[in-house]
């Protein structure tokens, strides 16, 4: 597989207000930041140099947050670890205790550094194809060196009080945990059974190209595909990312949040099931009308991407934000989104509550605002993906001079390390649950994207005027001046009038209208609907997975709820968060913006709402994808925060989720295994046929035995190479797992 990175404008350097640029490779660590912050920045940099896989990186952020939180919590009198000394979803990490160190803070920093180092070096260097490992792995090594830690210390024997050994033990335990959590990590996260129903579409060719089901996802095929991180791969037709992600072990999601569906004999686990989206039906109908309205709205909003259309907006918090109610039905979407003008029913704020003064107006072209919004929240290229994007916002907030690091805004100020560890743990847990939830829905509903829906409807005809020859119940609705029929003599009619009767759109003209990205602007004009493309790069066009529900909306609203609860304040410090997009420097695939544009948000929820709108202007989602994601994100964020808080308070009785009833009655000894035989003793709740599997860290099955009776068995491991393995015991469909070290 060919992998390389294209050179784009280095727009990430413009993101200075919202991120601390990690300097461990070329400079010393920043003494003003905690060790947890340094490892979080190292991980964000690693994500920027890896494939753009939101699900995978939400999981990486979560597991790394466990590594750091557990190393902090194990030395706290109140808090309880998440994994260390616990059984989580059938996976056990025994912990026998260790002497209390003289310097607890030093031990915490050392343990979490070794734990994060072991985990991240494995995740970004040992699994599948790691495109940025030549940069990422040396950066991890250098950070350890800058912190004064010896990476050659690999012992896991923490009984003498070695913090490094404790970190190694936990890091390797997280590696083993990841090999059995349902992500299929050992096979580079490949899909195990999902198959698309529609043939692939080449976006540079007209039409939907044989789309068979207008309600299901259609793959895209490229001459060269460049993912959202700016990486070229040999996959000309990218596969659906993570359609089976609902089966990954979550953070706070519970059984009662989940439904199990079946298609083609395969299970699809769906969390927070929102129900069906709007479908295009055979003979039209109410659902068809909403499908047609929503996707035509995406086409209409594409006409806003022109800074020369003389439409000027105040984009300050005085005019944008402060939405308190959201539609909860598909029919209610029409009253929320402005079909013709764009935007939502924002009310804005009369005053900045922190200063008591009005927010200064910021008047800019709507076309600049919409384009900057689409690119900023698209998280690419050179991006840390949507879940990581919210970590950069968290770090921006943490660096603000007016932030008070009080948990929930109450009590005493927390030390930086405690604040960072807790903040990362709860935000990462929410992002992981948001990924599992959104992609569980994407995989099951397998819903179409606007590029396919708009082209498909246009191929059918128009659904507005029954007296015209190109009327079709499943066609696209006409809109004067925006969606019309090509008439004889129209400039788009063609040399031989071959396009007469087709649908045309007044929309963004696409990157084919741009010769030099640094100086040209595509602009807006009349195009054939069969050639419509989103406001994206021609080598990317649309993310390689289904639309319903929007991952951006789910991630962002969950993060906004966490940030609000964590700080005890819905507002950004100082009453405003900002990002500056400089004139003619920010946009990537065309020139712009035409003037300096500063995105502003009074509250975290305002930022989340802006994220959601960006995906519509970007041509990626219709409203029916967006709103359920927002509503689900609210639940996910609040639940994750409440769940994490129980760990901070030491409430472990109900915090450990869905432990198997017989797991506590399973014992494996000796471990580490230093004899020829591994002994497994089953408790009285084990019955029927049992299956015992032993898997190496590279995903190979070393043992796969069926056992017909419970009791005690011995397995010969004399021929197995020394190393770390995952032992899984499957009992009547339920599985428990434990790491095993063979010496």
XYZ file of C-alpha atoms in Angstrom:
743
model
C 0.000 0.000 0.000
C 1.354 3.385 -1.028
C 1.326 5.984 1.723
C 2.573 9.557 1.595
C 1.560 12.992 2.799
C 0.764 15.832 0.466
C 2.023 19.306 1.219
C -0.803 21.702 2.000
C -0.758 25.139 3.491
C 0.392 24.689 7.027
C -2.931 25.868 8.407
C -2.333 24.078 11.672
C 0.118 26.838 12.643
C -2.856 29.188 12.503
C -4.419 27.168 15.303
C -2.022 28.589 17.878
C -4.781 30.121 20.006
C -6.376 26.693 20.475
C -3.407 24.430 21.049
C -0.044 24.110 22.690
C 2.406 23.017 20.002
C 4.205 19.986 21.395
C 7.983 20.539 21.391
C 9.486 17.326 22.746
C 11.288 16.456 19.504
C 13.131 19.705 18.971
C 13.068 21.317 22.407
C 12.662 20.771 26.098
C 9.383 19.930 27.763
C 7.341 22.860 28.976
C 7.762 23.035 32.767
C 4.439 24.867 33.062
C 2.488 21.846 31.888
C 1.793 18.650 33.759
C 3.136 15.297 32.636
C -0.411 14.303 31.703
C -0.649 17.341 29.429
C 2.659 16.478 27.758
C 1.518 12.952 26.986
C -1.828 14.224 25.739
C -0.035 16.593 23.370
C 2.241 13.769 22.241
C -0.802 11.647 21.469
C -2.510 14.484 19.565
C 0.616 14.902 17.453
C 0.672 11.160 16.791
C -2.956 11.282 15.666
C -2.139 14.136 13.270
C 0.463 11.904 11.653
C -1.812 8.873 11.399
C -4.813 7.967 9.267
C -7.953 10.004 9.991
C -9.916 7.383 11.918
C -12.180 9.108 14.462
C -13.313 5.874 16.079
C -9.809 4.484 16.453
C -8.408 7.708 17.845
C -11.285 8.264 20.254
C -10.347 4.834 21.607
C -6.639 5.754 21.712
C -7.471 8.919 23.655
C -9.637 6.936 26.060
C -7.165 4.143 26.722
C -4.329 6.637 27.213
C -6.488 8.566 29.663
C -7.005 5.313 31.598
C -3.240 4.806 31.724
C -2.734 8.235 33.275
C -5.804 8.289 35.497
C -5.202 4.854 37.020
C -1.582 5.766 37.844
C -2.883 8.838 39.612
C -5.848 7.186 41.336
C -3.920 4.215 42.744
C -2.147 6.624 45.119
C -5.273 8.596 46.073
C -7.131 7.946 49.312
C -10.577 8.374 47.739
C -10.495 7.742 43.995
C -10.576 4.270 42.500
C -8.819 3.182 39.291
C -10.795 2.160 36.229
C -8.824 -0.920 35.162
C -5.975 -1.512 37.606
C -7.119 -4.127 40.116
C -10.527 -4.362 38.457
C -12.539 -6.518 36.076
C -14.099 -4.509 33.252
C -16.477 -6.294 30.883
C -14.866 -9.604 31.735
C -11.240 -8.440 31.448
C -9.243 -8.625 34.688
C -6.115 -6.713 35.663
C -5.022 -8.061 39.068
C -3.186 -5.676 41.387
C -1.590 -6.874 44.616
C -0.714 -3.461 45.993
C 2.693 -1.811 46.377
C 4.576 0.163 49.022
C 3.567 3.803 49.347
C 6.347 5.880 47.763
C 8.030 8.692 49.647
C 7.266 11.147 46.854
C 3.780 10.301 45.576
C 3.692 12.980 42.878
C 7.010 11.827 41.468
C 5.802 8.215 41.459
C 2.583 9.201 39.719
C 4.421 11.069 36.981
C 6.844 8.212 36.441
C 4.167 5.509 36.404
C 1.866 7.362 34.020
C 4.776 8.152 31.690
C 5.798 4.503 31.409
C 2.165 3.391 31.035
C 1.446 5.939 28.306
C 4.757 5.247 26.585
C 4.233 1.463 26.405
C 0.680 1.830 25.134
C 1.332 4.551 22.569
C 4.471 2.964 21.177
C 2.446 -0.172 20.564
C -0.571 1.614 19.097
C 1.420 3.793 16.705
C 4.228 1.433 15.798
C 3.269 -2.196 16.185
C -0.208 -2.478 14.678
C -0.892 -2.652 10.949
C 0.344 0.271 8.895
C 1.566 3.233 10.931
C 2.214 5.985 8.364
C 3.760 8.489 10.762
C 5.796 6.174 12.960
C 9.125 7.553 11.736
C 8.096 10.828 13.370
C 5.850 9.596 16.148
C 7.973 6.887 17.749
C 11.111 9.057 18.106
C 8.927 11.775 19.640
C 7.749 9.340 22.325
C 11.351 8.286 23.001
C 12.474 11.908 23.190
C 9.730 12.862 25.609
C 10.783 10.041 27.924
C 14.390 11.236 27.677
C 13.381 14.830 28.378
C 11.493 13.643 31.448
C 14.573 11.721 32.596
C 13.163 8.205 32.195
C 15.030 5.169 30.867
C 13.008 3.407 28.162
C 15.110 0.241 28.642
C 13.394 -0.404 31.971
C 10.801 -3.017 31.002
C 10.193 -4.830 34.298
C 6.592 -5.200 35.460
C 7.501 -6.234 38.998
C 6.043 -3.352 40.981
C 6.120 -5.270 44.303
C 9.279 -3.451 45.392
C 7.652 -0.071 44.810
C 8.966 0.662 41.311
C 6.726 3.245 39.680
C 8.263 2.455 36.294
C 7.340 -1.209 36.686
C 3.805 -0.270 37.675
C 3.519 1.856 34.553
C 4.880 -0.947 32.387
C 2.407 -3.380 33.926
C -0.556 -1.111 33.338
C 0.554 -0.137 29.825
C 0.929 -3.761 28.797
C -2.401 -4.587 30.449
C -4.080 -1.910 28.337
C -2.480 -3.415 25.247
C -3.960 -6.783 26.197
C -7.307 -5.174 27.013
C -7.380 -3.678 23.519
C -6.886 -7.059 21.890
C -10.213 -8.363 23.183
C -12.434 -5.278 23.339
C -14.173 -5.844 19.989
C -12.206 -3.312 17.931
C -10.397 -6.013 15.900
C -7.199 -4.109 16.570
C -4.979 -7.127 15.894
C -6.204 -7.080 12.273
C -5.765 -3.326 11.856
C -9.438 -2.654 12.717
C -10.688 -4.280 9.503
C -14.405 -4.876 9.040
C -15.411 -8.458 9.681
C -18.727 -8.762 7.828
C -20.187 -5.433 6.672
C -20.672 -5.103 2.897
C -22.067 -2.084 0.994
C -25.166 -2.613 -1.128
C -24.477 0.116 -3.693
C -21.802 0.162 -6.387
C -19.079 2.758 -5.948
C -19.317 6.239 -7.435
C -16.497 8.213 -9.039
C -17.151 11.808 -7.920
C -15.418 13.263 -10.990
C -17.908 11.434 -13.244
C -21.510 12.597 -13.681
C -24.472 11.129 -11.868
C -24.970 8.570 -9.122
C -23.595 5.846 -11.398
C -26.017 3.054 -10.707
C -26.920 3.779 -7.097
C -29.392 0.970 -6.428
C -30.757 1.996 -3.045
C -31.048 5.773 -2.443
C -31.372 5.173 1.284
C -28.102 3.299 1.758
C -24.459 4.350 1.770
C -22.550 4.461 -1.507
C -18.746 4.046 -1.555
C -16.664 6.555 -3.498
C -13.874 5.624 -5.886
C -10.888 7.865 -6.597
C -7.902 7.951 -8.863
C -6.044 8.940 -5.688
C -7.702 9.011 -2.288
C -6.295 11.400 0.304
C -7.826 11.019 3.727
C -8.720 13.844 6.108
C -5.197 13.760 7.554
C -3.697 14.415 4.127
C -2.404 10.855 3.655
C -2.427 9.065 0.310
C -3.183 5.357 0.416
C -3.494 2.679 -2.225
C -7.194 2.253 -1.372
C -8.908 3.834 -4.361
C -12.286 2.863 -2.915
C -12.017 3.388 0.845
C -13.974 0.901 2.931
C -16.669 1.952 5.397
C -14.842 2.910 8.598
C -15.944 0.955 11.690
C -19.513 -0.142 10.804
C -19.299 -2.794 13.543
C -17.938 -0.405 16.213
C -21.036 -0.877 18.354
C -19.452 -4.064 19.700
C -16.416 -2.268 21.140
C -16.253 -2.164 24.947
C -17.482 1.314 25.944
C -16.904 3.563 28.957
C -20.280 4.420 30.477
C -22.751 2.968 27.955
C -24.886 0.253 29.517
C -26.935 -2.700 28.325
C -30.198 -0.767 28.568
C -28.788 1.817 26.122
C -28.331 -0.919 23.525
C -30.435 -2.778 21.021
C -29.147 -5.711 18.998
C -30.186 -5.933 15.341
C -29.466 -8.546 12.701
C -28.714 -8.244 8.993
C -27.498 -11.090 6.790
C -27.069 -13.189 9.916
C -24.708 -10.671 11.558
C -25.199 -8.672 14.733
C -25.254 -4.888 14.807
C -25.224 -3.437 18.317
C -26.857 0.002 18.364
C -26.628 2.411 21.300
C -29.186 5.191 21.861
C -31.088 4.096 18.753
C -32.724 7.247 17.279
C -35.004 5.304 14.939
C -35.228 5.577 11.183
C -34.039 8.648 9.275
C -36.099 10.074 6.387
C -36.302 7.567 3.535
C -36.959 8.110 -0.145
C -39.957 5.861 -0.775
C -41.087 4.270 -4.005
C -44.131 6.467 -4.597
C -43.167 9.498 -2.578
C -44.812 10.234 0.748
C -44.125 12.076 3.983
C -40.741 10.481 4.639
C -39.756 11.141 1.020
C -40.707 14.805 1.374
C -38.398 15.215 4.361
C -35.588 13.349 2.591
C -36.015 15.630 -0.440
C -36.231 18.781 1.660
C -33.151 17.948 3.734
C -30.863 17.046 0.870
C -32.040 19.950 -1.277
C -31.209 22.200 1.685
C -27.600 20.974 1.470
C -27.529 21.925 -2.213
C -29.061 25.341 -1.478
C -26.595 26.095 1.331
C -23.837 25.352 -1.172
C -24.893 28.594 -2.874
C -23.771 30.524 0.231
C -20.081 29.747 -0.320
C -19.366 32.951 -2.211
C -17.849 35.952 -0.380
C -18.840 38.239 -3.265
C -22.609 37.761 -2.978
C -22.971 40.942 -0.849
C -24.593 39.063 2.062
C -23.020 40.277 5.310
C -23.554 38.716 8.738
C -22.697 39.601 12.309
C -20.981 36.413 13.470
C -20.260 37.589 17.032
C -22.015 36.087 20.066
C -24.254 39.155 19.982
C -26.073 37.503 17.072
C -25.073 33.827 16.997
C -25.595 31.196 19.685
C -27.855 30.847 22.719
C -30.099 28.093 21.344
C -32.109 26.484 24.123
C -34.533 24.196 22.267
C -34.000 21.608 19.543
C -36.502 19.746 17.377
C -37.077 16.141 18.385
C -38.859 14.959 15.234
C -37.925 14.869 11.563
C -40.844 17.150 10.721
C -39.611 19.726 13.243
C -36.344 20.207 11.388
C -37.938 22.604 8.897
C -38.568 25.202 11.609
C -34.995 25.020 12.899
C -32.848 25.351 9.756
C -33.204 28.377 7.474
C -33.623 26.763 4.048
C -32.828 29.790 1.915
C -30.581 32.001 4.036
C -28.676 29.410 6.056
C -28.128 29.102 9.767
C -30.360 28.368 12.732
C -32.674 30.267 15.118
C -29.789 31.767 17.106
C -30.751 34.562 19.481
C -27.309 35.691 20.537
C -26.538 37.354 23.863
C -27.257 40.892 24.998
C -24.169 40.972 27.241
C -21.001 39.059 27.939
C -21.769 37.737 31.442
C -18.098 37.873 32.431
C -17.510 41.499 31.491
C -21.030 42.887 31.703
C -20.447 44.530 28.321
C -22.058 43.832 24.931
C -20.204 41.533 22.581
C -18.569 43.683 19.869
C -20.180 43.005 16.472
C -18.128 41.302 13.765
C -19.554 41.880 10.294
C -18.157 39.551 7.627
C -19.352 38.060 4.332
C -21.592 35.059 4.907
C -19.534 33.252 2.246
C -16.355 33.697 4.275
C -18.040 32.625 7.493
C -19.525 29.491 5.930
C -16.274 28.500 4.202
C -14.124 29.045 7.305
C -16.659 27.167 9.395
C -16.644 24.219 6.989
C -12.855 23.923 6.943
C -12.162 24.661 10.605
C -14.531 22.047 11.975
C -13.736 19.526 9.221
C -10.550 18.753 11.190
C -8.147 18.308 8.346
C -5.668 18.048 6.855
C -2.992 17.503 9.530
C -5.754 17.097 12.074
C -6.307 15.249 15.290
C -9.836 14.214 14.129
C -13.051 15.467 15.820
C -12.521 13.842 19.244
C -8.944 15.119 19.380
C -10.111 18.558 18.245
C -12.054 18.893 21.469
C -8.921 18.041 23.436
C -7.191 21.001 21.811
C -10.140 23.127 22.918
C -9.872 21.708 26.437
C -6.143 22.518 26.485
C -6.897 26.019 25.206
C -9.344 26.486 28.084
C -6.814 25.056 30.557
C -4.249 27.651 29.445
C -6.648 30.590 29.719
C -5.580 33.053 32.434
C -9.131 33.252 33.785
C -9.714 29.515 34.188
C -10.270 28.298 37.734
C -9.389 24.631 37.965
C -12.131 23.655 40.371
C -13.953 20.412 39.681
C -17.500 21.367 38.673
C -16.545 24.917 39.637
C -16.693 23.981 43.305
C -14.278 23.593 46.195
C -10.553 24.235 46.148
C -8.332 24.737 43.143
C -6.921 21.416 41.934
C -3.236 20.915 41.147
C -2.564 20.885 37.400
C -1.823 17.160 37.332
C -5.028 16.169 39.101
C -7.100 18.542 36.970
C -5.593 17.294 33.712
C -5.856 13.622 34.617
C -9.514 13.916 35.610
C -10.426 16.190 32.704
C -8.794 13.880 30.136
C -10.392 10.811 31.692
C -13.956 12.132 31.534
C -13.605 13.840 28.130
C -11.938 10.793 26.584
C -14.587 8.503 28.046
C -17.284 10.678 26.501
C -15.515 10.801 23.118
C -15.092 7.019 23.134
C -18.768 6.493 23.953
C -19.758 9.059 21.307
C -17.738 7.146 18.715
C -19.291 3.821 19.682
C -22.786 5.307 19.679
C -22.568 7.272 16.429
C -20.828 4.512 14.492
C -23.144 1.824 15.859
C -25.973 3.849 14.301
C -24.006 4.475 11.099
C -23.262 0.780 10.675
C -26.842 -0.369 11.201
C -28.758 2.303 9.255
C -26.047 2.507 6.552
C -27.510 5.829 5.416
C -26.743 7.682 2.189
C -24.631 10.859 1.897
C -25.750 14.078 0.142
C -23.438 13.618 -2.857
C -25.301 10.413 -3.734
C -28.767 11.602 -2.669
C -28.651 14.891 -4.598
C -27.361 13.276 -7.773
C -29.844 10.397 -7.491
C -32.862 12.683 -7.066
C -31.727 14.901 -9.938
C -31.476 11.832 -12.175
C -35.124 11.034 -11.405
C -36.220 14.557 -12.294
C -38.092 17.222 -10.326
C -40.825 16.578 -7.776
C -42.517 20.006 -7.771
C -44.466 20.432 -11.041
C -46.587 17.441 -12.078
C -47.333 19.068 -15.443
C -43.739 19.010 -16.621
C -42.323 16.076 -18.540
C -39.500 15.444 -16.079
C -41.758 15.132 -13.025
C -40.900 12.234 -10.706
C -42.220 11.628 -7.172
C -38.660 10.893 -6.028
C -37.082 13.787 -7.879
C -35.536 16.881 -6.353
C -37.848 19.770 -5.359
C -37.408 22.937 -7.420
C -36.515 26.261 -5.844
C -36.601 29.436 -7.967
C -33.136 30.833 -8.541
C -31.472 27.865 -6.840
C -32.787 24.531 -8.193
C -34.227 24.697 -11.702
C -34.680 22.760 -14.929
C -32.272 23.342 -17.816
C -34.268 25.011 -20.591
C -33.487 25.254 -24.323
C -30.863 27.923 -24.931
C -29.538 27.690 -21.367
C -25.718 27.957 -21.219
C -25.783 24.476 -19.646
C -27.999 22.965 -22.349
C -25.019 21.485 -24.203
C -23.842 21.634 -27.811
C -26.677 19.380 -28.952
C -29.199 20.328 -26.251
C -28.436 17.023 -24.542
C -28.869 18.579 -21.092
C -32.271 20.157 -21.704
C -34.688 18.877 -19.059
C -31.939 18.026 -16.587
C -31.673 19.645 -13.168
C -29.281 22.495 -12.501
C -28.179 23.956 -9.169
C -26.942 27.390 -8.198
C -24.092 26.095 -6.045
C -20.383 26.063 -5.297
C -18.648 25.259 -8.581
C -16.111 22.829 -7.137
C -12.356 22.575 -7.192
C -12.358 22.051 -10.966
C -12.928 25.812 -11.084
C -9.702 26.354 -9.095
C -6.352 26.232 -10.891
C -4.159 27.642 -8.096
C -5.502 27.152 -4.580
C -3.378 29.973 -3.186
C -4.982 32.587 -5.436
C -8.182 31.247 -7.051
C -11.720 31.065 -5.703
C -14.197 28.617 -7.223
C -17.177 30.817 -6.520
C -20.838 30.008 -6.981
C -22.778 29.576 -10.209
C -25.102 27.321 -12.171
C -23.907 23.728 -12.503
C -25.591 20.494 -13.545
C -26.875 18.705 -10.463
C -25.322 15.490 -11.730
C -21.894 17.120 -11.153
C -22.554 18.544 -7.685
C -19.822 17.978 -5.078
C -19.494 19.030 -1.433
C -17.210 21.830 -0.288
C -14.275 19.453 0.135
C -11.028 18.461 -1.558
C -11.504 16.523 -4.826
C -9.360 13.707 -3.434
C -11.579 13.329 -0.365
C -15.103 14.621 -1.186
C -16.980 12.820 1.622
C -15.853 10.728 4.629
C -15.806 6.959 3.939
C -18.726 5.950 6.129
C -22.472 6.462 6.339
C -24.011 9.793 7.243
C -26.691 9.030 9.840
C -25.948 10.149 12.524
C -23.362 12.918 12.305
C -20.217 11.998 14.202
C -19.248 15.667 14.433
C -22.573 16.554 16.051
C -22.376 13.640 18.489
C -18.740 14.221 19.458
C -19.140 17.968 19.788
C -22.294 18.037 21.858
C -20.987 15.324 24.187
C -17.770 17.315 24.620
C -19.685 20.545 25.216
C -21.704 18.900 27.988
C -18.525 17.538 29.585
C -16.774 20.918 29.413
C -19.809 22.621 30.959
C -20.027 20.132 33.826
C -16.275 19.937 34.363
C -15.799 23.694 34.737
C -19.160 24.352 36.350
C -19.714 27.063 33.761
C -21.353 26.936 30.346
C -19.255 29.892 29.168
C -15.693 29.912 27.897
C -13.295 31.692 30.284
C -13.787 35.415 29.835
C -17.130 34.759 28.180
C -15.748 33.998 24.718
C -13.634 31.423 22.882
C -12.000 32.472 19.639
C -10.191 31.243 16.556
C -8.722 33.614 13.979
C -8.679 32.714 10.279
C -6.439 35.236 8.570
C -7.231 36.828 5.235
C -6.154 34.687 2.239
C -4.190 32.306 4.495
C -6.598 29.882 6.133
C -8.556 28.092 3.421
C -6.875 25.051 1.908
C -8.356 24.204 -1.491
C -9.245 27.721 -2.596
C -8.124 31.214 -1.632
C -9.605 32.934 1.360
C -11.149 34.136 3.459
C -11.427 37.511 1.743
C -10.965 39.227 5.113
C -9.901 38.241 8.605
C -12.599 36.096 10.197
C -12.657 35.254 13.898
C -14.909 32.390 14.890
C -16.366 33.155 18.312
C -18.391 31.182 20.823
C -19.836 32.371 24.104
C -20.487 28.839 25.389
C -19.227 25.344 24.712
C -22.673 24.453 23.416
C -22.506 27.350 20.948
C -19.262 25.917 19.599
C -20.934 22.535 19.275
C -23.906 24.004 17.410
C -21.525 25.778 15.051
C -19.756 22.489 14.393
C -23.038 20.926 13.318
C -23.869 23.712 10.861
C -20.389 23.484 9.377
C -21.103 19.969 8.135
C -24.190 21.144 6.255
C -22.365 24.023 4.569
C -19.562 21.575 3.856
C -21.998 19.311 1.983
C -21.447 16.346 4.294
C -24.729 16.041 6.221
C -28.403 16.974 5.811
C -30.304 18.096 8.929
C -31.633 14.585 9.570
C -28.056 13.434 10.248
C -27.249 16.422 12.425
C -30.022 16.864 14.966
C -30.186 13.287 16.332
C -26.409 13.452 16.792
C -26.768 16.591 18.897
C -29.501 15.075 21.052
C -27.600 11.822 21.529
C -24.435 13.757 22.340
C -26.233 15.464 25.221
C -27.065 12.075 26.767
C -23.644 10.596 26.133
C -21.771 13.561 27.594
C -23.865 13.833 30.742
C -23.800 10.070 31.354
C -20.028 9.856 30.855
C -19.416 12.697 33.282
C -21.624 11.166 35.963
C -19.959 7.789 35.469
C -16.436 9.245 35.738
C -17.358 11.217 38.847
C -18.189 7.991 40.657
C -14.614 6.837 40.150
C -13.309 10.118 41.531
C -15.525 9.659 44.598
C -14.558 6.007 45.072
C -17.998 4.579 44.344
C -16.831 1.335 42.753
C -19.721 -0.993 43.612
C -21.796 -0.016 40.592
C -19.109 1.672 38.515
C -17.581 -1.523 37.165
C -19.772 -2.275 34.205
C -21.361 -5.580 33.292
C -18.855 -7.951 34.895
C -19.672 -11.577 34.057
C -21.225 -13.516 36.914
C -18.618 -16.224 36.880
C -15.514 -14.099 36.276
C -14.598 -13.833 39.946
C -14.641 -17.638 40.146
C -12.016 -18.088 37.441
C -8.410 -18.403 38.557
C -5.321 -18.741 36.390
C -1.993 -19.763 37.885
C 0.870 -19.394 37.902
C 0.904 -15.976 36.228
C 3.574 -15.199 35.125
C 3.844 -18.775 33.830
C 7.279 -20.204 34.618
C 6.341 -23.896 34.365
C 5.376 -26.199 31.510
C 1.686 -26.006 32.364
C -0.873 -23.226 32.802
C -3.606 -24.190 35.267
C -7.143 -22.848 34.909
C -9.682 -23.393 37.662
C -13.358 -22.801 36.904
C -15.971 -21.924 39.484
C -19.344 -23.498 40.039
C -21.112 -21.087 37.647
C -19.126 -22.423 34.704
C -21.109 -25.006 32.789
C -21.559 -26.607 29.409
C -18.964 -26.333 26.689
C -16.094 -23.967 27.321
C -13.656 -22.582 24.803
C -10.170 -21.485 25.820
C -8.157 -19.218 23.516
C -4.657 -17.839 23.911
C -3.743 -14.943 21.616
C -0.419 -13.197 21.082
C -0.138 -9.428 20.798
C 0.163 -9.634 17.011
C -3.288 -11.211 16.849
C -2.245 -14.841 16.278
C -4.147 -17.648 17.984
C -1.629 -19.744 19.879
C -4.235 -22.001 21.477
C -7.886 -22.656 20.651
C -9.254 -25.507 22.764
C -12.782 -26.777 23.417
C -13.410 -28.101 26.931
C -16.496 -30.103 27.736
C -16.438 -29.913 31.530
C -15.672 -27.428 34.247
C -13.358 -27.905 37.184
C -9.594 -27.622 36.833
C -7.585 -28.122 33.645
C -3.935 -27.834 32.728
C -2.683 -26.560 29.372
C 0.760 -27.399 28.076
C 2.536 -24.128 27.198
C 6.058 -25.522 27.028
C 6.293 -24.921 23.269
C 4.976 -21.333 23.407
C 7.488 -18.516 23.118
C 7.923 -16.202 26.122
C 5.880 -13.038 25.978
C 2.593 -11.334 26.798
C -0.646 -13.050 25.757
C -4.401 -12.651 26.199
C -6.241 -15.682 27.576
C -9.992 -15.735 26.834
C -12.508 -18.215 28.229
C -15.866 -18.342 26.462
C -18.791 -19.783 28.420
C -22.220 -19.996 26.735
C -21.489 -16.989 24.530
C -20.015 -14.864 27.330
C -16.314 -14.144 27.386
C -13.852 -13.192 30.092
C -10.244 -12.372 29.403
C -7.009 -11.881 31.309
C -3.457 -11.050 30.358
C -0.955 -13.858 30.809
C 2.838 -13.578 30.847
C 4.734 -16.679 29.752
C 8.327 -16.683 30.935
